[in-house]
GROMACS .gro file of C-alpha atoms in nm:
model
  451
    1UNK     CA    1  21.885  -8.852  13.019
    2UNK     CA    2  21.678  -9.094  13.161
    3UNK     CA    3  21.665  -8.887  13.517
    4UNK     CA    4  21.590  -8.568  13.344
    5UNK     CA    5  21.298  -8.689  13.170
    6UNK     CA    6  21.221  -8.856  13.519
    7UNK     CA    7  21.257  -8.531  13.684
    8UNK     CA    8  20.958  -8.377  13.415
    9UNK     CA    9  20.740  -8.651  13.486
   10UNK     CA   10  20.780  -8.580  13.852
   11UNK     CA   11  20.689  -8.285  13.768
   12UNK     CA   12  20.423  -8.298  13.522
   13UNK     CA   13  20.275  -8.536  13.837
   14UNK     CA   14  20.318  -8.228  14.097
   15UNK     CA   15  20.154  -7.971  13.875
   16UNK     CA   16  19.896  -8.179  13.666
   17UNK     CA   17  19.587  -8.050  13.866
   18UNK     CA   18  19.724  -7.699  13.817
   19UNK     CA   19  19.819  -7.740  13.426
   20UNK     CA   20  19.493  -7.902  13.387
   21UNK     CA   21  19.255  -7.562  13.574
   22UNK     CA   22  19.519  -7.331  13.368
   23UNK     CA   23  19.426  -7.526  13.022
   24UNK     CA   24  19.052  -7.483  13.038
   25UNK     CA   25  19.078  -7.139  13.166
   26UNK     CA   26  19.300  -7.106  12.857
   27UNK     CA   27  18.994  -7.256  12.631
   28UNK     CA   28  18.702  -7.036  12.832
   29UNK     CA   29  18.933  -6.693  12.792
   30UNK     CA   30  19.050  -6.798  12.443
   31UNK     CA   31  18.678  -6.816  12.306
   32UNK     CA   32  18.597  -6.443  12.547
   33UNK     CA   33  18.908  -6.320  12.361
   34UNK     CA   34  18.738  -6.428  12.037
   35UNK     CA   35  18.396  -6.223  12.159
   36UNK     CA   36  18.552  -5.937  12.269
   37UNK     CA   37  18.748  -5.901  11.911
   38UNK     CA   38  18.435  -5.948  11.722
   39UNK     CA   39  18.263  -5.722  11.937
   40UNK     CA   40  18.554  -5.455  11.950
   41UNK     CA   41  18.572  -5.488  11.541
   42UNK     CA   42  18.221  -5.505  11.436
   43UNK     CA   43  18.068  -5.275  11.710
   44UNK     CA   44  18.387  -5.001  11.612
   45UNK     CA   45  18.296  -5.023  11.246
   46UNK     CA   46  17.939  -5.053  11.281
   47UNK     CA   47  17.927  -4.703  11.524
   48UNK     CA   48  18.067  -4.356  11.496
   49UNK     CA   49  18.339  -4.276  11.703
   50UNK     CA   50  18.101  -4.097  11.885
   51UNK     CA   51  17.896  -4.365  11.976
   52UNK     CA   52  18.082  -4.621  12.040
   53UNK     CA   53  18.276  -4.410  12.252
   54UNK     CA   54  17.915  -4.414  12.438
   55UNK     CA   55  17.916  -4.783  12.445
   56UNK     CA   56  18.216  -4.803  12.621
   57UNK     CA   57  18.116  -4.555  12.868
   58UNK     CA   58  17.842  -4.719  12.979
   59UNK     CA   59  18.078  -4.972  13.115
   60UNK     CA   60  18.232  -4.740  13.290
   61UNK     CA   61  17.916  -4.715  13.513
   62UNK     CA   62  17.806  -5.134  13.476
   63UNK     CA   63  18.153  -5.218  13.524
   64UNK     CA   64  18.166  -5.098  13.904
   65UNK     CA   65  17.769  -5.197  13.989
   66UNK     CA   66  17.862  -5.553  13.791
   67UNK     CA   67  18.148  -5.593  14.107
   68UNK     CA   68  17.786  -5.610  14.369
   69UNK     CA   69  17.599  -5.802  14.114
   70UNK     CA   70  17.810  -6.102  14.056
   71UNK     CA   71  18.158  -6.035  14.060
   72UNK     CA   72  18.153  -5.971  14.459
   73UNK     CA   73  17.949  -6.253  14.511
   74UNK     CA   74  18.165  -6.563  14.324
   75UNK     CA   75  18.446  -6.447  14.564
   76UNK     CA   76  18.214  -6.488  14.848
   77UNK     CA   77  18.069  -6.876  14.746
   78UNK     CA   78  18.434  -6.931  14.737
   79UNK     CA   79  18.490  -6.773  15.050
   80UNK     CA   80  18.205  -6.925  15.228
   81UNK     CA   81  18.264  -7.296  15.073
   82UNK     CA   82  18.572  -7.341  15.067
   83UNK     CA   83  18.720  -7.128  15.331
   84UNK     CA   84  18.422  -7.092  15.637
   85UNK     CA   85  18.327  -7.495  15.518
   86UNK     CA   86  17.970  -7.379  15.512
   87UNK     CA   87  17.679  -7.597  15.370
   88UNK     CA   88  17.663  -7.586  14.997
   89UNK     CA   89  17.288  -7.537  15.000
   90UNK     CA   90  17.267  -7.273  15.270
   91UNK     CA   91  17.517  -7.042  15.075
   92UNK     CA   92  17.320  -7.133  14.724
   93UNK     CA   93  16.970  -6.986  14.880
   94UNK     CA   94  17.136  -6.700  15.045
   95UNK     CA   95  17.387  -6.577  14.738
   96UNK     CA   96  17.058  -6.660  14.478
   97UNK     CA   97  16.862  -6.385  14.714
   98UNK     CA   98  17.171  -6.145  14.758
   99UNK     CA   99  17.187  -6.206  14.351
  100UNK     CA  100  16.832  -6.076  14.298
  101UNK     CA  101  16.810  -5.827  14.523
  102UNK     CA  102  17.168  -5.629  14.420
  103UNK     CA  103  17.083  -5.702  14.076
  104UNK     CA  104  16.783  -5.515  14.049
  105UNK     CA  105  16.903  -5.229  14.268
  106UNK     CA  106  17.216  -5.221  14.004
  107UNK     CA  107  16.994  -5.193  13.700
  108UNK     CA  108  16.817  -4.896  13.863
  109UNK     CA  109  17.120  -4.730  13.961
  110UNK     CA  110  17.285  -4.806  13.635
  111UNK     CA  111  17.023  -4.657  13.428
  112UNK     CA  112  16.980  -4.360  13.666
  113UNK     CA  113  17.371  -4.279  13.643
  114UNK     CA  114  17.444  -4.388  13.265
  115UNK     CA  115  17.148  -4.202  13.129
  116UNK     CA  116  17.266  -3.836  13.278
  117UNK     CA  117  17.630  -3.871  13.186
  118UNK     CA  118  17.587  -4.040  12.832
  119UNK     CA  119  17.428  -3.876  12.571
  120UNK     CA  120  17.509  -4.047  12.251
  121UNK     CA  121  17.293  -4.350  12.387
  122UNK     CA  122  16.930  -4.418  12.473
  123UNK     CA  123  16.824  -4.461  12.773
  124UNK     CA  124  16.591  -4.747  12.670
  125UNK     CA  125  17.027  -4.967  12.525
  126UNK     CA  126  17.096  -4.878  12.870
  127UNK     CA  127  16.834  -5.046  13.054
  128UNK     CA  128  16.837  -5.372  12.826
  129UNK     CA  129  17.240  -5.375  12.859
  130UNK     CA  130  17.166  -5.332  13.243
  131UNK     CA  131  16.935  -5.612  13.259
  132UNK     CA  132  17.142  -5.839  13.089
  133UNK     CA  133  17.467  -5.780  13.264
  134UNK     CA  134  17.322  -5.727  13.607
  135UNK     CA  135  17.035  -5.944  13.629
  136UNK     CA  136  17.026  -6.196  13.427
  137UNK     CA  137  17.418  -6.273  13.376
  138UNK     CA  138  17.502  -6.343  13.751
  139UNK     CA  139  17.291  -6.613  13.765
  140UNK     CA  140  17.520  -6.788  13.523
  141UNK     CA  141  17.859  -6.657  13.726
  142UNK     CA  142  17.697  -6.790  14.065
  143UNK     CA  143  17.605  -7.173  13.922
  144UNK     CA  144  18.038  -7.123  13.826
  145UNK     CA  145  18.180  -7.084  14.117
  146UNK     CA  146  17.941  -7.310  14.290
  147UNK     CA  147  18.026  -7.600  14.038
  148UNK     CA  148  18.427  -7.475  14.086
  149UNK     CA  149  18.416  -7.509  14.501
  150UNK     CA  150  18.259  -7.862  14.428
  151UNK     CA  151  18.399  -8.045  14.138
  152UNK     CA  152  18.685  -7.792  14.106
  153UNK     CA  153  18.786  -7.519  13.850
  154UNK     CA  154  18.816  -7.706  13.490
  155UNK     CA  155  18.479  -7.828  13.583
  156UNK     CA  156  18.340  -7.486  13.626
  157UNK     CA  157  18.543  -7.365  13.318
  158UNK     CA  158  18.355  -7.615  13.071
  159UNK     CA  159  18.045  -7.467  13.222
  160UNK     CA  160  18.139  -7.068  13.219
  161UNK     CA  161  18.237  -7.158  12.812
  162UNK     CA  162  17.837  -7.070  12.752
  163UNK     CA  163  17.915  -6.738  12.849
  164UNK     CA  164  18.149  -6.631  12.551
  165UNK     CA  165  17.938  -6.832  12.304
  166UNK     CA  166  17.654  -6.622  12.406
  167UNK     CA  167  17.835  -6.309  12.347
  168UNK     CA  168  18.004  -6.427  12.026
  169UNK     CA  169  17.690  -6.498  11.879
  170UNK     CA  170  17.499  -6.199  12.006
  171UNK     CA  171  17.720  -5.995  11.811
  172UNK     CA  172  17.755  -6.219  11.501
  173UNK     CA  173  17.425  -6.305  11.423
  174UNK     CA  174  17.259  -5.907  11.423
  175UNK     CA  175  17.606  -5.775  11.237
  176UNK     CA  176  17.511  -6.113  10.969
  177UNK     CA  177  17.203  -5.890  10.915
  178UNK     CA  178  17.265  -5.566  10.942
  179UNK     CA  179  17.115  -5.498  11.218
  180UNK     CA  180  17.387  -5.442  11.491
  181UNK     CA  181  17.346  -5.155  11.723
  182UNK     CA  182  17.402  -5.115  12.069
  183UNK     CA  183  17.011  -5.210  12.180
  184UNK     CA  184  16.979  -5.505  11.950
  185UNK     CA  185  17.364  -5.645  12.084
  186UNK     CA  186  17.190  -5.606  12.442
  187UNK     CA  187  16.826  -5.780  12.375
  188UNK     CA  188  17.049  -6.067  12.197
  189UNK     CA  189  17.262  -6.072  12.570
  190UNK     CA  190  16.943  -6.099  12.732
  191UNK     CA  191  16.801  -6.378  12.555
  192UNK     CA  192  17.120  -6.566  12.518
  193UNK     CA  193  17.184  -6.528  12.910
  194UNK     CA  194  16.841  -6.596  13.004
  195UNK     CA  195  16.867  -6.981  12.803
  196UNK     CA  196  17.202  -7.013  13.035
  197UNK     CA  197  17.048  -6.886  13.335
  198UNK     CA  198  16.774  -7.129  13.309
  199UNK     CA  199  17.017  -7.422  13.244
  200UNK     CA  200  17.203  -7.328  13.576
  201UNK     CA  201  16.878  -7.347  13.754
  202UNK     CA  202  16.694  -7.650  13.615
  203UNK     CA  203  17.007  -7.865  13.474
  204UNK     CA  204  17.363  -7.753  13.637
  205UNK     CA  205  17.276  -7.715  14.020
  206UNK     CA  206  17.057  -8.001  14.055
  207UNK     CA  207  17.332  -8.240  13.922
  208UNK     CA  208  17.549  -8.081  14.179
  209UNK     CA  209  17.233  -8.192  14.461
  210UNK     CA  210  17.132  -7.858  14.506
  211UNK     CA  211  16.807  -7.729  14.467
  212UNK     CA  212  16.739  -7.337  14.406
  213UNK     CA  213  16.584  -7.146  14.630
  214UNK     CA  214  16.614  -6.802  14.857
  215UNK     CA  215  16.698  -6.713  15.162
  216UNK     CA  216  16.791  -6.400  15.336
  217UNK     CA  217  17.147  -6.397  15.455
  218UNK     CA  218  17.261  -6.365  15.778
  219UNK     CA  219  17.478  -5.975  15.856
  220UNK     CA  220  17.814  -6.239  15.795
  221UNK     CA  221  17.721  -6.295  15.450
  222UNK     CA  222  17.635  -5.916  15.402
  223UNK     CA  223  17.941  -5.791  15.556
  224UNK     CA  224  18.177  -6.061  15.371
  225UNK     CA  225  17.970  -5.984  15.037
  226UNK     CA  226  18.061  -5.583  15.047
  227UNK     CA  227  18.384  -5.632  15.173
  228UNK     CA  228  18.473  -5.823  14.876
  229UNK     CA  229  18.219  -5.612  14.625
  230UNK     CA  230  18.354  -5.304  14.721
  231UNK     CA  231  18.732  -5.342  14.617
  232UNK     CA  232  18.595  -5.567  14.275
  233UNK     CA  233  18.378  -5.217  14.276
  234UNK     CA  234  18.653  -4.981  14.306
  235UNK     CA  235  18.906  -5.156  14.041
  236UNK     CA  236  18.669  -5.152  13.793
  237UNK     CA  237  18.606  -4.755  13.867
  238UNK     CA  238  18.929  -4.728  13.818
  239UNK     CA  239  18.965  -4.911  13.537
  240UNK     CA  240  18.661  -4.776  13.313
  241UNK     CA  241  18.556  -4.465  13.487
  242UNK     CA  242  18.774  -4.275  13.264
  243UNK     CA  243  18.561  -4.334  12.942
  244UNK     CA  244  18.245  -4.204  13.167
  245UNK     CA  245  18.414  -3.934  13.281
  246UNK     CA  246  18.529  -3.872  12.926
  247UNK     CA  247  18.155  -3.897  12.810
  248UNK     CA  248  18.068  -3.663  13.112
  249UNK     CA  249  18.265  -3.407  13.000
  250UNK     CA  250  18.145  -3.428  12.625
  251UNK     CA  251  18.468  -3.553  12.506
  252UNK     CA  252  18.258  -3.830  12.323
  253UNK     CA  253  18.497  -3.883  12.011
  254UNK     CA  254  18.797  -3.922  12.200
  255UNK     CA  255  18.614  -4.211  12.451
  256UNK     CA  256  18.597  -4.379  12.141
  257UNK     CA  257  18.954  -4.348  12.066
  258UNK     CA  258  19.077  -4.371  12.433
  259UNK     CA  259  18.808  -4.702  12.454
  260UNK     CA  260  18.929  -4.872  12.156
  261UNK     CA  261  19.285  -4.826  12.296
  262UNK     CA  262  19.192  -4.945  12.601
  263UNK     CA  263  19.047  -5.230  12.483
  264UNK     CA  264  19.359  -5.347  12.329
  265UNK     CA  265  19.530  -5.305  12.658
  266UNK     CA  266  19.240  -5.533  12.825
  267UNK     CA  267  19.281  -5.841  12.560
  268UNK     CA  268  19.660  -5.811  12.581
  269UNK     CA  269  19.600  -5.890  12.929
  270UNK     CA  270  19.448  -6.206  12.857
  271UNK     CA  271  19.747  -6.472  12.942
  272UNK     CA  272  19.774  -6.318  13.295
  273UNK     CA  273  19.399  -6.319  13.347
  274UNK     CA  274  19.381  -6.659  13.255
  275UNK     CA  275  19.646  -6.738  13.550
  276UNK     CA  276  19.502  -6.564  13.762
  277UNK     CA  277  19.162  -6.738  13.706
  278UNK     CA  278  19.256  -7.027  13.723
  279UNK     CA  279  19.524  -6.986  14.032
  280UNK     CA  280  19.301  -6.763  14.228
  281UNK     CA  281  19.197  -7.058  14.451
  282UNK     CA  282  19.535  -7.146  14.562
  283UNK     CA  283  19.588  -6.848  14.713
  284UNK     CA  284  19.327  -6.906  14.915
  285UNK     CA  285  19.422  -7.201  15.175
  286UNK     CA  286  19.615  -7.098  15.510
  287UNK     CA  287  19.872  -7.382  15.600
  288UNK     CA  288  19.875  -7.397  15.980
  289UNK     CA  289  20.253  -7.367  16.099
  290UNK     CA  290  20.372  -7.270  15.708
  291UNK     CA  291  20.621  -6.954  15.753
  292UNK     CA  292  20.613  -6.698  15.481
  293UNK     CA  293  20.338  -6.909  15.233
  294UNK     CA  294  20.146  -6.684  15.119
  295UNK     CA  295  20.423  -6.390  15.026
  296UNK     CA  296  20.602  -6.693  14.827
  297UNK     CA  297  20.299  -6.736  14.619
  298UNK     CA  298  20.249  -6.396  14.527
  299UNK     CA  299  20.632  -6.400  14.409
  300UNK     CA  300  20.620  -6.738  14.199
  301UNK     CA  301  20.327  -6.577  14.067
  302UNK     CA  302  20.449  -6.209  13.991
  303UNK     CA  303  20.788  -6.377  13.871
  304UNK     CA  304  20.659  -6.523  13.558
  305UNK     CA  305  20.370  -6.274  13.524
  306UNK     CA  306  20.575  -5.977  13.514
  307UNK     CA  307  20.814  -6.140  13.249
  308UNK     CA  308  20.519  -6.229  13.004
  309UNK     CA  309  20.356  -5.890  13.020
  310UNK     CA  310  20.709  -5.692  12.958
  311UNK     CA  311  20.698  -5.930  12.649
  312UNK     CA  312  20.381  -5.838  12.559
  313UNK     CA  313  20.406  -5.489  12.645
  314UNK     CA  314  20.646  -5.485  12.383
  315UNK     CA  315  20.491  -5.664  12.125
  316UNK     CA  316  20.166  -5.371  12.158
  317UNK     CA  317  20.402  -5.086  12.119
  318UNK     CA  318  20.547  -5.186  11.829
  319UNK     CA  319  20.258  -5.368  11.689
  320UNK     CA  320  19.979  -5.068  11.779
  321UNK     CA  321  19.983  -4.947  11.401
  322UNK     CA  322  19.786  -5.262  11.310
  323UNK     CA  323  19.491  -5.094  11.481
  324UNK     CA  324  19.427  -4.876  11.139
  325UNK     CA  325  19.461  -5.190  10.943
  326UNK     CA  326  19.171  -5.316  11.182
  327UNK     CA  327  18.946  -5.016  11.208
  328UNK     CA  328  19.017  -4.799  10.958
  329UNK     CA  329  19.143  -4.437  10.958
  330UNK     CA  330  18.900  -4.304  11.195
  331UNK     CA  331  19.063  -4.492  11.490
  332UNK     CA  332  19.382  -4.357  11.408
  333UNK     CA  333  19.426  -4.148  11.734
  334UNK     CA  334  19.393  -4.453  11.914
  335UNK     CA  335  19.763  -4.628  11.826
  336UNK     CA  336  19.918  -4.280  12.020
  337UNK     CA  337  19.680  -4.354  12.289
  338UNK     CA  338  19.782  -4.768  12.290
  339UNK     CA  339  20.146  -4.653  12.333
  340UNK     CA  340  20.053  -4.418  12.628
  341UNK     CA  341  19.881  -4.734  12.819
  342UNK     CA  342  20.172  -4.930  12.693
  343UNK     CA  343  20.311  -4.899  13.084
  344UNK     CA  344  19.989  -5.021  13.278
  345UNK     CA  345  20.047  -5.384  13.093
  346UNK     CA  346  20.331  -5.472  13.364
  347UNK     CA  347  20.170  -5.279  13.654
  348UNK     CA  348  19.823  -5.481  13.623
  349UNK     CA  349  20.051  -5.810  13.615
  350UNK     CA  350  20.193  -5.730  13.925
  351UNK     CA  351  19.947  -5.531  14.137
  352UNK     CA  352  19.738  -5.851  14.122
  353UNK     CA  353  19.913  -6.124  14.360
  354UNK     CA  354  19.996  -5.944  14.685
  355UNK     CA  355  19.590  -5.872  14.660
  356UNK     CA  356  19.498  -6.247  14.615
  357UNK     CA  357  19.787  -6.287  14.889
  358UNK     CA  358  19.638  -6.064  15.105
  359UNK     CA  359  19.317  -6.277  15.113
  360UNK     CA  360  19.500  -6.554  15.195
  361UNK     CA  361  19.599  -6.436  15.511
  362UNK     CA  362  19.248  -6.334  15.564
  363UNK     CA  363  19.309  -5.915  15.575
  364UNK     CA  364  19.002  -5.896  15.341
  365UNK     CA  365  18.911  -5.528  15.501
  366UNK     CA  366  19.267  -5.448  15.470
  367UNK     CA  367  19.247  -5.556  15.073
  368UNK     CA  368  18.984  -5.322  15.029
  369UNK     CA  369  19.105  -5.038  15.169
  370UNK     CA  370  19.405  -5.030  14.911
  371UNK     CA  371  19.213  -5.113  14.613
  372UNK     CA  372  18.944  -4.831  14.751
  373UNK     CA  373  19.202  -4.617  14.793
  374UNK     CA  374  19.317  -4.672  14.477
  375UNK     CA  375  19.020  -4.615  14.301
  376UNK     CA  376  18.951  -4.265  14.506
  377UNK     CA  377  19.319  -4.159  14.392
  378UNK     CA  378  19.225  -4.247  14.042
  379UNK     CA  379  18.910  -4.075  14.020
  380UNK     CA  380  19.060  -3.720  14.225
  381UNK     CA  381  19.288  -3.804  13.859
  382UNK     CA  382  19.043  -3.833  13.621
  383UNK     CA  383  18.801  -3.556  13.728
  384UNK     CA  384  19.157  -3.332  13.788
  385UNK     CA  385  19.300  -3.402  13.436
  386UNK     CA  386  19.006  -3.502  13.197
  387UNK     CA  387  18.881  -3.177  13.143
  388UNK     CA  388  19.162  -2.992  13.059
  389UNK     CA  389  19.417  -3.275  12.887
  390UNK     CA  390  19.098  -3.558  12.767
  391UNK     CA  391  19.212  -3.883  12.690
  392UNK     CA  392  19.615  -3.832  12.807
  393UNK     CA  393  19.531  -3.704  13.121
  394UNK     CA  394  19.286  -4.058  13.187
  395UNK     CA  395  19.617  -4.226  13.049
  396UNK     CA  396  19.812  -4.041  13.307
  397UNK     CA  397  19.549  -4.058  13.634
  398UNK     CA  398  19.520  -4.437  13.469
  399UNK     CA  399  19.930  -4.507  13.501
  400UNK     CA  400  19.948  -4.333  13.843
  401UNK     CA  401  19.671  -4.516  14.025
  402UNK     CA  402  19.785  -4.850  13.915
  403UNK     CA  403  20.122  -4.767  14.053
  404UNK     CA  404  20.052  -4.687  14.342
  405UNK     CA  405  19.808  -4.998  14.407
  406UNK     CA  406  20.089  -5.223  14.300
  407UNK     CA  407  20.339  -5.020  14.580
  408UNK     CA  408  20.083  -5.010  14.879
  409UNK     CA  409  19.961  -5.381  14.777
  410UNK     CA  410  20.297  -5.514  14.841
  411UNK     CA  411  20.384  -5.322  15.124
  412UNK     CA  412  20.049  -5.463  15.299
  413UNK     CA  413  20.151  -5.817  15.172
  414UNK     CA  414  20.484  -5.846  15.312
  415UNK     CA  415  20.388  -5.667  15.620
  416UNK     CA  416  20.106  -5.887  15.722
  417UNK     CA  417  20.278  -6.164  15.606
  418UNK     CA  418  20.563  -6.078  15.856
  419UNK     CA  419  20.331  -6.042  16.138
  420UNK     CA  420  20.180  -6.405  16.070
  421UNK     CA  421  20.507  -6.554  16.062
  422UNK     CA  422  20.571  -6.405  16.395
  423UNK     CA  423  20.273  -6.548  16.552
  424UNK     CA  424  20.356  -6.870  16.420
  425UNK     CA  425  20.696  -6.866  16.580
  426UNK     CA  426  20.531  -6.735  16.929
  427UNK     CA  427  20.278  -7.053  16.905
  428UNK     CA  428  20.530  -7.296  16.839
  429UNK     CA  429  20.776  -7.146  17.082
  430UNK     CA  430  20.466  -7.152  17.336
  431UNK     CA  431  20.437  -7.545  17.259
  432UNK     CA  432  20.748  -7.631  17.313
  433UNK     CA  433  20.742  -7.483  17.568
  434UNK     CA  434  20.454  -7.593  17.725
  435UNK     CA  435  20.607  -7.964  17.604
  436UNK     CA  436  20.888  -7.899  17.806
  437UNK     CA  437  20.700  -7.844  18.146
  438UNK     CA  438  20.495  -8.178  18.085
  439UNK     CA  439  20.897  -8.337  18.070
  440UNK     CA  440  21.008  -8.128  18.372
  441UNK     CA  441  20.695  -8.236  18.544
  442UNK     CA  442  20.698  -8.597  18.438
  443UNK     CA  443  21.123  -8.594  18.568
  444UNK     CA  444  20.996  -8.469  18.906
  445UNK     CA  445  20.719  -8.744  18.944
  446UNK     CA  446  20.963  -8.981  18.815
  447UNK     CA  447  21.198  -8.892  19.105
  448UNK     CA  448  20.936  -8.829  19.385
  449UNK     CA  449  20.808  -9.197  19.334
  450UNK     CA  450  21.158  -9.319  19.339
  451UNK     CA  451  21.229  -9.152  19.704
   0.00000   0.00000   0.00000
């Protein structure tokens, strides 16, 4: 007895640091699950299924643009702190400019694509949800991951906790008076995120010694920056470019069903994205000499990933009817379409690793040409099927993309990974035999002094 519970407090020591980053990522995602239920319930009820199935195509074009506006760039402060060791305030001036300047070329973009493909939303929603989630928002993701590369991730989760506070209460407070539509949920986001943004700038960074500014990057940030965009870019193409396309093709009611369904699939998903948040990091260090370390990772990873989701996977298909009990009968398409995405729980739990494995071993190009190639397979899909089979054939292009990044993503993972451990088994054969020479060398000394 005694030695087992000597054994857990071993390992309670080992892991603390981990357990720790994985409980306030649990606390941060717990209070976005919380937002995106309120606004999944009160913005379904409030809208016709026409509408909201506008809403949620307007993701489908922010979603992608988001990946250059802030999503891109906390990979690369994490990539350029942590792993390049360059100085803190450099990479603040030059991601704050790179933040600006992306930002306002998404909003443009966003409102130029969003506007011609969605009808049953005005332009003027579009450009304040564009503005909020590509302008003003990243400011608030940046300060993160600068606060996570310095004091560490449960540091930086206390801080992102603003974020789904802001959202919560941007839906709350119009649906409290009956005001909740799509533009008045967006000029809430922009207030809300501008009180955060100016926090970051005046409170947050300073107590990390950093002072705000711009400066244009050098072509290394630029190149890093889109080769980590571009695959964030493509995922979330393929993950909400179906409800655009759906909208494109005037199939406005069933976006709405296919979204809400969707949208179940995305907050089942909320254990694993919590992991993955708050593992991400440790995927990230290359152990000179360490065979194999970065395929093992992506195993212990996928091992206990894969098991929860298959749980949960289970728990949704049984459990989709509760979706009429939520929104009422005019969702009631949307439990079919729940059990059709049923399958893409497991795949997204373990299509994930290999990719965070993958930029371990520093094949960032390589990363993005399977989760580009991903997202061109998916969208050859959607545009293929939507028009002829609506929402099952963006279930079907959905299921089939997401296999087939899972397959290649491994494939890449364990090959690479092969190749590094035979380079590492070259170098040390190469030292030890170079050690050996330096003996042989230091024998035949030995002996010529002795003659």
């Amino acid at each position: 007895m005694v030695h087992f519970v000597n054994r857990i407090k071993a390992l309670f020591s080992r892991y603390s640091s981990m357990i720790n980053d994985v409980a306030w990522s649990g606390i941060s995602d717990l209070l976005s699950l919380c937002a995106n239920m309120a606004s999944f319930l009160f913005l379904a009820n409030s809208l016709t299924t026409e509408r909201y199935g506008g809403y949620v195509g307007i993701y489908g074009v922010i979603g992608p643009l988001g990946a250059f506006s802030w999503s891109g760039l906390s990979l690369l402060v994490l990539q350029r702190v942590i792993r390049e060791k360059d100085d803190t305030q450099e990479a603040l001036n030059r991601i704050l400019f790179l933040s600006v300047l992306q930002g306002a070329v998404a909003v443009l973009l966003a409102i130029a694509l969003a506007s011609r493909a969605i009808d049953q939303v005005s332009t003027t929603a579009i450009a304040l949800m564009a503005v909020a989630e590509l302008l003003i928002f990243p400011i608030t993701q940046a300060t993160g991951m600068f606060v996570q590369a310095i004091r560490g991730f449960a540091a930086a989760a206390r801080l992102r906790i603003a974020v789904p506070l802001v959202r919560l209460a941007a839906v709350l407070i119009p649906w409290a008076f009956g005001i909740l539509t799509i533009r008045n949920l967006a000029i809430a986001w922009i207030i809300g995120f501008s009180v955060t943004a100016i926090a970051c700038l005046v409170v947050v960074l300073p107590r990390l010694g950093l002072r705000p500014g711009f400066r244009r990057p050098p072509p290394s940030y630029v190149k890093t920056n889109l080769e980590l965009s571009l695959p964030l870019a493509s995922s979330n193409l393929q993950i909400n470019g179906d409800k655009a396309i759906l909208n494109f093709y005037d199939f406005d009611r069933d976006a709405g069903y296919y979204g809400a369904a969707y949208r179940v699939i995305q907050l089942s998903q909320m254990p694993i994205r919590t992991m993955n948040q708050a593992l991400f990091q440790r995927f990230l260090p290359n152990e000179e000499g360490r065979m194999g370390q970065h395929l093992s990772r992506a195993v212990r990873f996928t091992k206990f990933s894969f098991t929860l989701s298959v749980l949960i996977a289970g728990i949704i298909f049984v459990a989709a009817p509760l979706l009429r009990f939520l929104l009422g009968d005019k969702f009631e398409e949307s439990i079919t379409i729940v059990r059709w995405l049923v399958p893409v729980v497991p795949l997204l739990s373990i299509s994930r690793a290999p990719l965070n494995g993958l930029l371990g071993l520093g094949k960032t190009t390589v990363r993005a040409g399977v989760i580009v190639s991903s997202s061109l397979l998916s969208m050859v899909l959607y545009f293929s099927l939507i028009p002829t089979y609506s929402w099952r054939g963006a279930a079907v292009g959905t299921v089939i993309s997401e296999l087939f990044l899972t397959a290649t993503g491994w494939f890449f993972l364990v090959r690479f990974q092969r190749e590094a451990d035979v380079a590492t088994l070259a170098e040390r054969a190469s030292r030890q035999a170079d050690r050996e020479n330096v003996d042989a060398s230091a024998v035949v000394e030995t002996d010529t002094g002795e003659a």
